[in-house]
mmCIF file of C-alpha atoms in Angstrom:
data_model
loop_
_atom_site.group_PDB
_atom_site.id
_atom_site.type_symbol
_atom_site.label_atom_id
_atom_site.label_comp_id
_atom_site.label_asym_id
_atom_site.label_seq_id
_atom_site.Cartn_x
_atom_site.Cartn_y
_atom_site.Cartn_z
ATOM 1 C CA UNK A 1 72.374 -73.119 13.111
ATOM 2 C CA UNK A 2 72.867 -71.481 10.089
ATOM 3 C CA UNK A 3 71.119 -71.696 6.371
ATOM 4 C CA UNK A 4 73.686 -73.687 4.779
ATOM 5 C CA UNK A 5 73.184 -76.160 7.937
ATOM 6 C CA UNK A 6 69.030 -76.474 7.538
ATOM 7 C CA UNK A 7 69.588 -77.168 3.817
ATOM 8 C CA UNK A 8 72.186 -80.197 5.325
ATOM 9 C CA UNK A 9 69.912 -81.155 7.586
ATOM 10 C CA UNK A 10 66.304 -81.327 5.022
ATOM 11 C CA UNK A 11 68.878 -83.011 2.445
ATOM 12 C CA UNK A 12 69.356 -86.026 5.020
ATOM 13 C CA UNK A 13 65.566 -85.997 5.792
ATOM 14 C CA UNK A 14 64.064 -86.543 2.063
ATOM 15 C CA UNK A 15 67.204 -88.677 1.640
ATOM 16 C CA UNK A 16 65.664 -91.049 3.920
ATOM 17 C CA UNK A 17 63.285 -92.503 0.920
ATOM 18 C CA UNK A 18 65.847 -93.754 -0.703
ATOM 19 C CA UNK A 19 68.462 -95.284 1.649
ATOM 20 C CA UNK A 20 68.459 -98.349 3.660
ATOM 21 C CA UNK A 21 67.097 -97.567 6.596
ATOM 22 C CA UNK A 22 64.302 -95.501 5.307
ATOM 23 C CA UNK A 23 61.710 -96.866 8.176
ATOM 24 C CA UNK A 24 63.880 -95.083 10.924
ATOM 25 C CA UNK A 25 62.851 -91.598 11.105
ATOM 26 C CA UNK A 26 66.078 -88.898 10.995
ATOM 27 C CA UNK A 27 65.836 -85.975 13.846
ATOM 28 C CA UNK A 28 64.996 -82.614 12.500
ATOM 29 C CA UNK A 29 66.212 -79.141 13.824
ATOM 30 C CA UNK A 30 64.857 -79.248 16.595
ATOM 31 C CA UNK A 31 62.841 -75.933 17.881
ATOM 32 C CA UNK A 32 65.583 -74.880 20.832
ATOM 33 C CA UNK A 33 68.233 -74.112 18.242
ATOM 34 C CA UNK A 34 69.468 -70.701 17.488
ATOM 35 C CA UNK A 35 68.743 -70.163 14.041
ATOM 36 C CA UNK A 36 70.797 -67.219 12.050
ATOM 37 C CA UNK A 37 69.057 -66.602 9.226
ATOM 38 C CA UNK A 38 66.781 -63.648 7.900
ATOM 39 C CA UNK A 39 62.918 -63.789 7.995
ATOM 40 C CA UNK A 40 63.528 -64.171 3.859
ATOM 41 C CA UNK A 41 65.358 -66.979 3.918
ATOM 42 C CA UNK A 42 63.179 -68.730 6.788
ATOM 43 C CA UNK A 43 59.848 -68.007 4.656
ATOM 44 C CA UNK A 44 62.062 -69.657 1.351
ATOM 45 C CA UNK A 45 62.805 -72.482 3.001
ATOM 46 C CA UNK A 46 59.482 -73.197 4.524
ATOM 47 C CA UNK A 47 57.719 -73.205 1.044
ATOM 48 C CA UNK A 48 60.263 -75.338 -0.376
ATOM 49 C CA UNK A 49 59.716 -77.858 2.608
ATOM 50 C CA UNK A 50 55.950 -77.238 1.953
ATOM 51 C CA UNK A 51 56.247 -78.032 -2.072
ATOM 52 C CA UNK A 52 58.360 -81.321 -0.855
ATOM 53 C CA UNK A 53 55.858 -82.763 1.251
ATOM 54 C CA UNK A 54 53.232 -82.148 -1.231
ATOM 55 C CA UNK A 55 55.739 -84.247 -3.690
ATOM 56 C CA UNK A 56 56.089 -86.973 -1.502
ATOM 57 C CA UNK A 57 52.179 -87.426 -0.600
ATOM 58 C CA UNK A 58 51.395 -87.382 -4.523
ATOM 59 C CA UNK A 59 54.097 -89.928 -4.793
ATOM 60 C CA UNK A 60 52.505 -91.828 -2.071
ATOM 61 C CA UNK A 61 49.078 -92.007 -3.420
ATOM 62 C CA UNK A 62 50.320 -92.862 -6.922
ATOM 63 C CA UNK A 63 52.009 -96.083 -4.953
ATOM 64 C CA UNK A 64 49.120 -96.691 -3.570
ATOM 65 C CA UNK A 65 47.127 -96.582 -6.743
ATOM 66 C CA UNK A 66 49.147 -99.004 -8.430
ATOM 67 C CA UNK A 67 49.625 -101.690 -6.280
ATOM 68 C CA UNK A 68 45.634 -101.642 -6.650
ATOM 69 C CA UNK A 69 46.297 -101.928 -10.205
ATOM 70 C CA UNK A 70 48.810 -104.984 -9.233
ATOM 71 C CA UNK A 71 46.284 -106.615 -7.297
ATOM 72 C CA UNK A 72 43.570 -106.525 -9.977
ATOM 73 C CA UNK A 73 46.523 -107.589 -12.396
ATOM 74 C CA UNK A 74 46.839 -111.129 -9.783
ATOM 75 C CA UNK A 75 42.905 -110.943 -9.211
ATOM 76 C CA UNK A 76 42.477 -111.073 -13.600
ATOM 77 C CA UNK A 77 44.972 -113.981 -14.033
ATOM 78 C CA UNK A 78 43.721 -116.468 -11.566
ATOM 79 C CA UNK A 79 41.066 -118.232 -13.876
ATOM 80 C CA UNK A 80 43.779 -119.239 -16.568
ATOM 81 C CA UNK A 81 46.163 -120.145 -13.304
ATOM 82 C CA UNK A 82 43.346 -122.349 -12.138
ATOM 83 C CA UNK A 83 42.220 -124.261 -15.103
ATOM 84 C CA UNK A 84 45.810 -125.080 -15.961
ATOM 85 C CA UNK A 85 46.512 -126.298 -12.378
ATOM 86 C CA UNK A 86 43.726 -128.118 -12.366
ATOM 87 C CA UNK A 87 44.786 -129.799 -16.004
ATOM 88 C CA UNK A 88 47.681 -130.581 -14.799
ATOM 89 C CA UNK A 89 46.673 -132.059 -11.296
ATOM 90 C CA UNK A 90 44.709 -134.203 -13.464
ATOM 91 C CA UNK A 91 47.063 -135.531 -16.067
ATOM 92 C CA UNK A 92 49.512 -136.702 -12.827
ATOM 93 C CA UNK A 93 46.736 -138.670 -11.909
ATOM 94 C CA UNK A 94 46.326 -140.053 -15.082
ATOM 95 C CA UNK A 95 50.746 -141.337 -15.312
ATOM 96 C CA UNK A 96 50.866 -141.339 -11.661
ATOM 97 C CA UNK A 97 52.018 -145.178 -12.344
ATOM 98 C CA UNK A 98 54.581 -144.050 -15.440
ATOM 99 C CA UNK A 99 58.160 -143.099 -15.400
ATOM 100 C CA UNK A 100 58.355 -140.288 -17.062
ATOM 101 C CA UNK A 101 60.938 -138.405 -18.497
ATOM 102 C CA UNK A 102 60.237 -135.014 -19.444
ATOM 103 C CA UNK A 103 63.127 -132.218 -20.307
ATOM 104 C CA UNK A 104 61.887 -129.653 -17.154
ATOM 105 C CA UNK A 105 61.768 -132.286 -15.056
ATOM 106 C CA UNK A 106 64.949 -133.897 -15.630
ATOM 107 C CA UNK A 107 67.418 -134.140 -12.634
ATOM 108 C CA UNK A 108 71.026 -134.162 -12.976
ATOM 109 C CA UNK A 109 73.926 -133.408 -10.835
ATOM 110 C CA UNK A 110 74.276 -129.918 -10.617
ATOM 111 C CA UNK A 111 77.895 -127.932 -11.806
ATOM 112 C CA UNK A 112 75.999 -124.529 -13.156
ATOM 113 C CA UNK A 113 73.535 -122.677 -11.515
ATOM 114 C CA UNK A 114 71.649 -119.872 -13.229
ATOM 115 C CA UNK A 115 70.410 -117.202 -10.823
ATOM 116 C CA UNK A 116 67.253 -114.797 -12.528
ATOM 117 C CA UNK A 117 67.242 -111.643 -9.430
ATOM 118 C CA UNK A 118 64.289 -110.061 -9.951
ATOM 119 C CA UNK A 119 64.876 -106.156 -8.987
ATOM 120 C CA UNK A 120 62.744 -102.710 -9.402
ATOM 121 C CA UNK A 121 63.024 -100.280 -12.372
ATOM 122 C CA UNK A 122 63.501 -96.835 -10.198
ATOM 123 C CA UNK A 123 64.198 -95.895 -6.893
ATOM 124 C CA UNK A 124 63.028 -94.046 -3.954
ATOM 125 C CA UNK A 125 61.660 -97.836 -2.681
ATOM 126 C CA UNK A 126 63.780 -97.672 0.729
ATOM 127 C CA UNK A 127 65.907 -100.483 0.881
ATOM 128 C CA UNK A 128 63.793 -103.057 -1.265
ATOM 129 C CA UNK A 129 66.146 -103.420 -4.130
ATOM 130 C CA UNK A 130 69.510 -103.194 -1.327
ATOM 131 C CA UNK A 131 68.099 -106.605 0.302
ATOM 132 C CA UNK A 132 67.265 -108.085 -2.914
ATOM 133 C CA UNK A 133 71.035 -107.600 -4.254
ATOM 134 C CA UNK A 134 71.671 -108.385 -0.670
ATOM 135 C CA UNK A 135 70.546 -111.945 -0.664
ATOM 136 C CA UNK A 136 71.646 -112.457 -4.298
ATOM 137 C CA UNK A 137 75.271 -111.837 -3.436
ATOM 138 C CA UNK A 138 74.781 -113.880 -0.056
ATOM 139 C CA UNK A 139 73.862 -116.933 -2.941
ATOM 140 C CA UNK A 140 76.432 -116.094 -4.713
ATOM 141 C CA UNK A 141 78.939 -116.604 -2.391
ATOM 142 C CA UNK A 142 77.235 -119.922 -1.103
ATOM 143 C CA UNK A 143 77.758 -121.076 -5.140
ATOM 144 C CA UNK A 144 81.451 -120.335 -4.454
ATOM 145 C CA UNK A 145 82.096 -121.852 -1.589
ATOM 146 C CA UNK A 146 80.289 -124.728 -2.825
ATOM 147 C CA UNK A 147 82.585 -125.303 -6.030
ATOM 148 C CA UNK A 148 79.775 -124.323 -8.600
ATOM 149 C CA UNK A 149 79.245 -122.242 -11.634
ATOM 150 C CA UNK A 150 77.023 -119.582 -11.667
ATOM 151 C CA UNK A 151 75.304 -116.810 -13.894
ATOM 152 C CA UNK A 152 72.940 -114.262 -13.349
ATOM 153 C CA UNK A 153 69.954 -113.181 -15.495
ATOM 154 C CA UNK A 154 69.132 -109.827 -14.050
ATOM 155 C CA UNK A 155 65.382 -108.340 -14.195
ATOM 156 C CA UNK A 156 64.948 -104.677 -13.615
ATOM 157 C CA UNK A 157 67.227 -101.538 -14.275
ATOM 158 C CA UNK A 158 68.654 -101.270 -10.584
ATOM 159 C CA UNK A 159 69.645 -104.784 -10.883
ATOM 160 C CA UNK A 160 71.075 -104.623 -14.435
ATOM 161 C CA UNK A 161 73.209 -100.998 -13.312
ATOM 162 C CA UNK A 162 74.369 -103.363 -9.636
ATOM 163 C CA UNK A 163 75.731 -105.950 -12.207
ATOM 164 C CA UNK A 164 77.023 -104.068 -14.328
ATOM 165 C CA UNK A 165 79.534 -102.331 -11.793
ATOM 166 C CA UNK A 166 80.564 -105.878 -10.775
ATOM 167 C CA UNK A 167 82.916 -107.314 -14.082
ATOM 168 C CA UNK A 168 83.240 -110.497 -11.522
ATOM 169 C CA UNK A 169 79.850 -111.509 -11.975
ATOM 170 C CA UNK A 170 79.091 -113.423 -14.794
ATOM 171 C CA UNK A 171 75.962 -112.034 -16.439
ATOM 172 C CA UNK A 172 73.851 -113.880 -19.053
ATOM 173 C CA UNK A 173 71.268 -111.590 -19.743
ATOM 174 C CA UNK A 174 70.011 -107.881 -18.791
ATOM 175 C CA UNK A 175 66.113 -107.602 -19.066
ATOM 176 C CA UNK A 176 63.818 -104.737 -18.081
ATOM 177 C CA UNK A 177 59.839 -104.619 -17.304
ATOM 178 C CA UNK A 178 58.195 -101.827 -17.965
ATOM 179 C CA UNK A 179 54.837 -100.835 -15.897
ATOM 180 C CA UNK A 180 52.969 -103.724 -14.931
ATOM 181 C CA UNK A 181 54.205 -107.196 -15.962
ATOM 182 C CA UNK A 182 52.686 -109.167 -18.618
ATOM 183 C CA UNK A 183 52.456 -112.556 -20.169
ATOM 184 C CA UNK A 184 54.942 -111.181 -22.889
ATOM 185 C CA UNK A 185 57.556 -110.221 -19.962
ATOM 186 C CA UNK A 186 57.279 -113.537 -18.634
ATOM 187 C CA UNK A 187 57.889 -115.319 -21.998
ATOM 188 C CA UNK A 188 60.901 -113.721 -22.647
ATOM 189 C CA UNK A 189 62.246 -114.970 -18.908
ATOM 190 C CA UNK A 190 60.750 -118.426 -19.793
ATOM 191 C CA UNK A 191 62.414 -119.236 -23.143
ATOM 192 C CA UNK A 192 65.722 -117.885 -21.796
ATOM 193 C CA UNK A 193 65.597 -120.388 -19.072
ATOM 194 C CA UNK A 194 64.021 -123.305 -20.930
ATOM 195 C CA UNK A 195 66.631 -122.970 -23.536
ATOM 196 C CA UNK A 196 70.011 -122.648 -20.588
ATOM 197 C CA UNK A 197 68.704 -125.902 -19.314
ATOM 198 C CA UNK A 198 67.234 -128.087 -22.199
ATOM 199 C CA UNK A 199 70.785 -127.186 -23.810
ATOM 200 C CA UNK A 200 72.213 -128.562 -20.371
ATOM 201 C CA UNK A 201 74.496 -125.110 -20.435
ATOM 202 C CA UNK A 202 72.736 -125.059 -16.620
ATOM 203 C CA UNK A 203 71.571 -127.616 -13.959
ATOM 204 C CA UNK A 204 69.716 -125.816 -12.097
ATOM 205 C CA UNK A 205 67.901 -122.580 -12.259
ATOM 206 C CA UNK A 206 66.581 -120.238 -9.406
ATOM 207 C CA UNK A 207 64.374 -117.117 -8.784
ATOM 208 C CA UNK A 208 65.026 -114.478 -6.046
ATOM 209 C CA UNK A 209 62.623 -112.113 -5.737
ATOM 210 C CA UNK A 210 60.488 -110.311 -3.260
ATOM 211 C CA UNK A 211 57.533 -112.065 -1.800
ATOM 212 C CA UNK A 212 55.156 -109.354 -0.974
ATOM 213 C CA UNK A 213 54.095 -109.646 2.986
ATOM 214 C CA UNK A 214 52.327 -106.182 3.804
ATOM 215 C CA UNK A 215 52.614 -102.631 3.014
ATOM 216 C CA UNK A 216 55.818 -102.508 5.311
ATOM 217 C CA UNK A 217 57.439 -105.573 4.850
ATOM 218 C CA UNK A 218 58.742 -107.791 1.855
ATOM 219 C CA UNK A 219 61.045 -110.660 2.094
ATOM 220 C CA UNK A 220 63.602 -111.753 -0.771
ATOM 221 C CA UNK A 221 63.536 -115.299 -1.232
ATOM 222 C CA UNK A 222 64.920 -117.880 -3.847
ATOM 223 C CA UNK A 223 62.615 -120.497 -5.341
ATOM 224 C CA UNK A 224 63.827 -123.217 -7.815
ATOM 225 C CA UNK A 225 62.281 -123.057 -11.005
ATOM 226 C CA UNK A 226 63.889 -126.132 -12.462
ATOM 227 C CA UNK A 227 64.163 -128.762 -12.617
ATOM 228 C CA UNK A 228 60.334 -129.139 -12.497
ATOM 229 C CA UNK A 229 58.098 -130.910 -10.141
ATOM 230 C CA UNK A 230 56.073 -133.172 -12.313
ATOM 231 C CA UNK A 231 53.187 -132.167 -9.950
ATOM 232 C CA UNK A 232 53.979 -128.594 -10.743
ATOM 233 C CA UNK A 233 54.742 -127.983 -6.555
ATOM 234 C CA UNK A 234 56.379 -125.225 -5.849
ATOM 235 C CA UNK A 235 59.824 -125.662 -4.226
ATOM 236 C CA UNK A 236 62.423 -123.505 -2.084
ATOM 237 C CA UNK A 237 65.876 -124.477 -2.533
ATOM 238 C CA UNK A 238 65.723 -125.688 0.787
ATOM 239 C CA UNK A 239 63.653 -128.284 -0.815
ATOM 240 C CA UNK A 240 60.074 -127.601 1.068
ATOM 241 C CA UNK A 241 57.365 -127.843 -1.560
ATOM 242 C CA UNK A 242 54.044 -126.260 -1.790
ATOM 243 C CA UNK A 243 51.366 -127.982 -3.526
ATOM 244 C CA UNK A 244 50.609 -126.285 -6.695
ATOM 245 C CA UNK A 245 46.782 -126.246 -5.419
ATOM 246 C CA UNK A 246 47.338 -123.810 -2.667
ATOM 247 C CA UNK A 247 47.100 -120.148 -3.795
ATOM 248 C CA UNK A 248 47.912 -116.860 -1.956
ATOM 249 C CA UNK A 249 45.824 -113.252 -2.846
ATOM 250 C CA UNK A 250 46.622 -110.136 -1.483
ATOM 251 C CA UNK A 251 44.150 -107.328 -1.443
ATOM 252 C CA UNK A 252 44.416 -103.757 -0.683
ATOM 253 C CA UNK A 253 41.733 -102.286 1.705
ATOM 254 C CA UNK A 254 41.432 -99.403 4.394
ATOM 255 C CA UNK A 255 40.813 -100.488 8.354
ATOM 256 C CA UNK A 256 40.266 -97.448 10.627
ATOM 257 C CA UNK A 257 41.282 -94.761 7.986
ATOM 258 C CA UNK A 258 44.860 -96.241 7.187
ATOM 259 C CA UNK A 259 45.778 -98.446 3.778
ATOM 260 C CA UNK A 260 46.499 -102.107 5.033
ATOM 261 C CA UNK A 261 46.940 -105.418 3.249
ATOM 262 C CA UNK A 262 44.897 -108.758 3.389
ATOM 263 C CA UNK A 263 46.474 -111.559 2.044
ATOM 264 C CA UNK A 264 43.944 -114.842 1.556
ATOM 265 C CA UNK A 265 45.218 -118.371 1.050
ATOM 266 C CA UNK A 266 43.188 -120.159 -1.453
ATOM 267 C CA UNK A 267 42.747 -123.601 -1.978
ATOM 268 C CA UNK A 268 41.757 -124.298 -5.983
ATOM 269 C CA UNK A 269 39.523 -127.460 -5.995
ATOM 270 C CA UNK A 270 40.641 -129.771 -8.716
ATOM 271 C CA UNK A 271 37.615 -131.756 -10.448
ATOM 272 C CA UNK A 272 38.654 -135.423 -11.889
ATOM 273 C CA UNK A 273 38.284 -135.841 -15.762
ATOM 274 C CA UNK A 274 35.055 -137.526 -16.665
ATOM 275 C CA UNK A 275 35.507 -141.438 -17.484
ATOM 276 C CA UNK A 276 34.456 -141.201 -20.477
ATOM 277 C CA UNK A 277 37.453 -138.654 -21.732
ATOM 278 C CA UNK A 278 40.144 -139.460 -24.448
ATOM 279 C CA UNK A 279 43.297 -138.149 -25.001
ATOM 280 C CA UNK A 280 44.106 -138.293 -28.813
ATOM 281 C CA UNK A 281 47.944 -137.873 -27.460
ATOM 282 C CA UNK A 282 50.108 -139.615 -25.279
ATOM 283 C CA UNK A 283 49.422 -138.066 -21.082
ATOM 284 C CA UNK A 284 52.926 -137.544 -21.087
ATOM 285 C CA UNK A 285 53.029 -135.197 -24.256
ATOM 286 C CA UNK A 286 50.565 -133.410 -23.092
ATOM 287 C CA UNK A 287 52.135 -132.792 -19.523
ATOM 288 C CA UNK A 288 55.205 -131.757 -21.519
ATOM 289 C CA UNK A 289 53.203 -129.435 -23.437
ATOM 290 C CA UNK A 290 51.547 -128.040 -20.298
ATOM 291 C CA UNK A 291 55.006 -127.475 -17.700
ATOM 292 C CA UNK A 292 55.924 -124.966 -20.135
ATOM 293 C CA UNK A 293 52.993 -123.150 -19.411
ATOM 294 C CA UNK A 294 52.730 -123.347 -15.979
ATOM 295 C CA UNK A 295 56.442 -122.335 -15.344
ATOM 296 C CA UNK A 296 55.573 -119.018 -17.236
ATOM 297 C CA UNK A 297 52.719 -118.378 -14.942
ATOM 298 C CA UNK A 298 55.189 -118.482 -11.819
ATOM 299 C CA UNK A 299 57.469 -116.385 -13.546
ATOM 300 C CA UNK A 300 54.607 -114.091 -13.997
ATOM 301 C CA UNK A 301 53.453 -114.247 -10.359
ATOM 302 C CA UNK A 302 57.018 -113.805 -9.307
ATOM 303 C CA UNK A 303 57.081 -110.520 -11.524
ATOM 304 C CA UNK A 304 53.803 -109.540 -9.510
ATOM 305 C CA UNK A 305 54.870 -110.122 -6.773
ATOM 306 C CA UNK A 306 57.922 -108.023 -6.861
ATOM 307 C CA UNK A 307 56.399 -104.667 -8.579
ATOM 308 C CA UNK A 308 53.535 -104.766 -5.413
ATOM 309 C CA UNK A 309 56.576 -105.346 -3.169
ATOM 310 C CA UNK A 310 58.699 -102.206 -4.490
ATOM 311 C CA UNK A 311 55.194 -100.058 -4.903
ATOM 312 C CA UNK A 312 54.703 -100.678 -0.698
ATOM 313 C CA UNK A 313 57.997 -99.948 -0.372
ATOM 314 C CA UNK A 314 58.042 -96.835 -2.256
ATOM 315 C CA UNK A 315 54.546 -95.814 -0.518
ATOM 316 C CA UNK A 316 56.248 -96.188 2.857
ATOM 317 C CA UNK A 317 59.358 -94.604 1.753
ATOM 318 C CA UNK A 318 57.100 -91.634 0.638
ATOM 319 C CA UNK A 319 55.261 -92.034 4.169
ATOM 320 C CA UNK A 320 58.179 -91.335 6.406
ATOM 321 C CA UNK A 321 59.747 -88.406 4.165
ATOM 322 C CA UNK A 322 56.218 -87.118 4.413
ATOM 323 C CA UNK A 323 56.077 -86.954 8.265
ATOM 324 C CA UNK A 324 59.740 -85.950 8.301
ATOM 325 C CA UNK A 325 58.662 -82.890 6.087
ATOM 326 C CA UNK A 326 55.952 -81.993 8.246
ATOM 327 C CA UNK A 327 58.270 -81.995 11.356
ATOM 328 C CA UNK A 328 60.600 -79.578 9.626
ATOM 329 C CA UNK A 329 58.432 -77.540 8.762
ATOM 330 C CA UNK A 330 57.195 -77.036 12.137
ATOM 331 C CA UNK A 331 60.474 -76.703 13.234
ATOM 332 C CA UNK A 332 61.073 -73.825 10.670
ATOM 333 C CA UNK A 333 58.189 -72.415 11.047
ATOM 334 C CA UNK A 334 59.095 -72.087 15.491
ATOM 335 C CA UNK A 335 62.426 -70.920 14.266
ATOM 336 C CA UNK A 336 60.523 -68.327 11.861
ATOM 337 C CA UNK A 337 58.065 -66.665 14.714
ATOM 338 C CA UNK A 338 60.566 -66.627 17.364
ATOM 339 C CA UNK A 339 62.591 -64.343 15.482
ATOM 340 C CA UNK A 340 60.006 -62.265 14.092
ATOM 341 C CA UNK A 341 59.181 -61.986 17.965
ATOM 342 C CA UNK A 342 61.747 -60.947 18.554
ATOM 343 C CA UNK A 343 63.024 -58.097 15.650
ATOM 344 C CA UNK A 344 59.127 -56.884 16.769
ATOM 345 C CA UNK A 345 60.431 -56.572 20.659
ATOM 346 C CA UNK A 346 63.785 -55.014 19.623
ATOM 347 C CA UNK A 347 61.802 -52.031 17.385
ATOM 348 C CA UNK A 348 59.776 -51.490 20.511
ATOM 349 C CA UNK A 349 62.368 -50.767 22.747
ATOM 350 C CA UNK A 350 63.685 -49.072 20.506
ATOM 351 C CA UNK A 351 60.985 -47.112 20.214
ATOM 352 C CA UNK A 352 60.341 -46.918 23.849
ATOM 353 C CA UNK A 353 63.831 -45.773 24.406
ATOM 354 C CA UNK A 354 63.474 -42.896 21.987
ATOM 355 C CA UNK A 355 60.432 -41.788 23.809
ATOM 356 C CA UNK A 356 61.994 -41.752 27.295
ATOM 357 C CA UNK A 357 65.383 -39.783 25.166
ATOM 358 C CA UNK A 358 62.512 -36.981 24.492
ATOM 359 C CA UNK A 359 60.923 -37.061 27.062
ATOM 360 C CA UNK A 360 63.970 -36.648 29.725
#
């Protein structure tokens, strides 16, 4: 193998954090090969291997340090989350016997669909964004096939450069987050949808994003946004619901030496208002007042969601082009000693052979 062919072959090993199949590890040189190349060049390409797999760890750990940062980000929100859930479970209780008619909640038939695809700002995530974009054009085609119009609001540079490249797709909006979603990143997403379908320019409008699973796994799915529930459930567009009660954490810990994820469903306990409490305005304003609110905290959990999906993605990306560095480097390094080995044995027959020349 020459030099030209280990540079090939360590391009296609740190290209592994960035393509699809990042999780599979690619086959170094392997030690048996005949390597052509001078000590020099060996000992150059060992350090650069070395200064790549320092790279890739430092990557790693930053990953690691910010989906801790994520987590406390979830961890921080939860008490505003809670209170308004529990406002709002209340005020249902209070019209359960009402018709309302609010704007979110309004239902009509459905002939425009708005699609927000939630996607990261950089790469070297293994295929995260790929099965987000994946799953987006998979619903886009459904939207076809089902006779409906469709636009996409995308989230997230990779996402806005995908659409971009596609004139087909109808885009509505390009948005990017920057560094760890806030409330303000959310609002923006919020009024953009609350003013497509209060104007009635859309039906329907859904969220794909990735829901974060465990360090090594993250699963795009599409949730419907609105209409609302009036209960504030949570709903696929398959139509399964999930009370707006039920809560899911994730938390970052270490079990036997190695970074692993804990995720904790929690069940917020709703306490009724007191008898004695007066609303000044109408339930129903107020639960139109509140919906607003409470759709901005999913988008905001959604957006959390998604940035602790792509930094696990981007930590196990950086894991595998880690251990593919080290095995190349002990690869080179086998290549390295068996030729010094043997340019030593050559000089001393050499040398040997001189000596028996003199001394015949």
């Amino acid at each position: 193998m020459s030099c030209s062919h280990l540079s090939t072959a360590w391009s296609s090993s740190s290209a592994l954090a960035s393509s699809a199949s990042s999780t599979r590890r690619r086959s170094a040189p392997r030690s048996g090969l005949v390597v052509r190349c001078s000590l020099r060049e060996l000992r150059t390409r060992i350090d650069s291997v070395r200064n790549t797999q320092k790279i890739t760890e430092a990557m790693k750990l930053v990953a690691a340090a910010k989906v801790r940062r994520a987590q406390e980000a979830v961890v921080s929100s939860r008490p505003f989350s809670e209170a308004l859930v529990e406002v709002l479970y209340n005020m249902n209780q209070e019209i359960q016997t009402e018709d309302i008619d609010l704007p979110l909640t309004r239902t009509r038939p459905v002939k425009k669909v708005a699609l927000v695809v939630l996607t990261g700002e950089r790469g070297l995530c293994g295929s995260f964004n790929n099965n987000v974009l994946k799953k987006a054009d998979t619903r886009i085609e459904e939207f076809k096939q089902l006779g409906l119009q469709y636009t996409v609001i995308s989230v997230g540079k990779k996402g806005n450069a995908y659409f971009q490249r596609r004139d087909y797709i109808p885009l509505e909006r390009e948005l990017e987050v920057n560094g760890v979603p806030t409330v303000k990143d959310s609002q923006g997403i919020c009024d953009l949808v609350y003013s497509l379908f209060v104007s009635e320019e859309v039906d329907k409008v859904e969220l794909l994003y990735s829901k974060f699973v465990s360090l090594v796994r993250s699963d795009p799915i599409i949730q419907t946004l609105l209409p609302m529930s009036p209960k504030g459930e949570i709903c696929d567009v398959n139509g399964v619901c999930v009370d707006a009660t039920e809560d899911e954490l994730f938390r970052l810990t270490t079990k036997e030496g190695k970074l692993t994820v804990e995720r904790e469903k929690v069940k917020i306990e709703t306490q009724p208002f007191s008898p004695v409490v007066q609303f000044e305005q109408d339930p129903v304003q107020i639960l139109d007042a509140l919906l607003p609110l409470y759709l901005n905290s999913q988008i905001l959990r959604a957006l959390q969601e998604s940035l602790a999906s792509e930094l696990a993605a981007r930590m196990s990306a950086m894991s595998s082009a880690t251990d593919n560095a080290i095995e190349l480097r002990k690869n080179l390094s086998i290549a390295y000693n068996r030729q010094r080995q043997a340019k030593i044995t050559g000089e001393i027959l050499e040398i040997v052979a001189g000596a028996d020349a003199l001394s015949g």
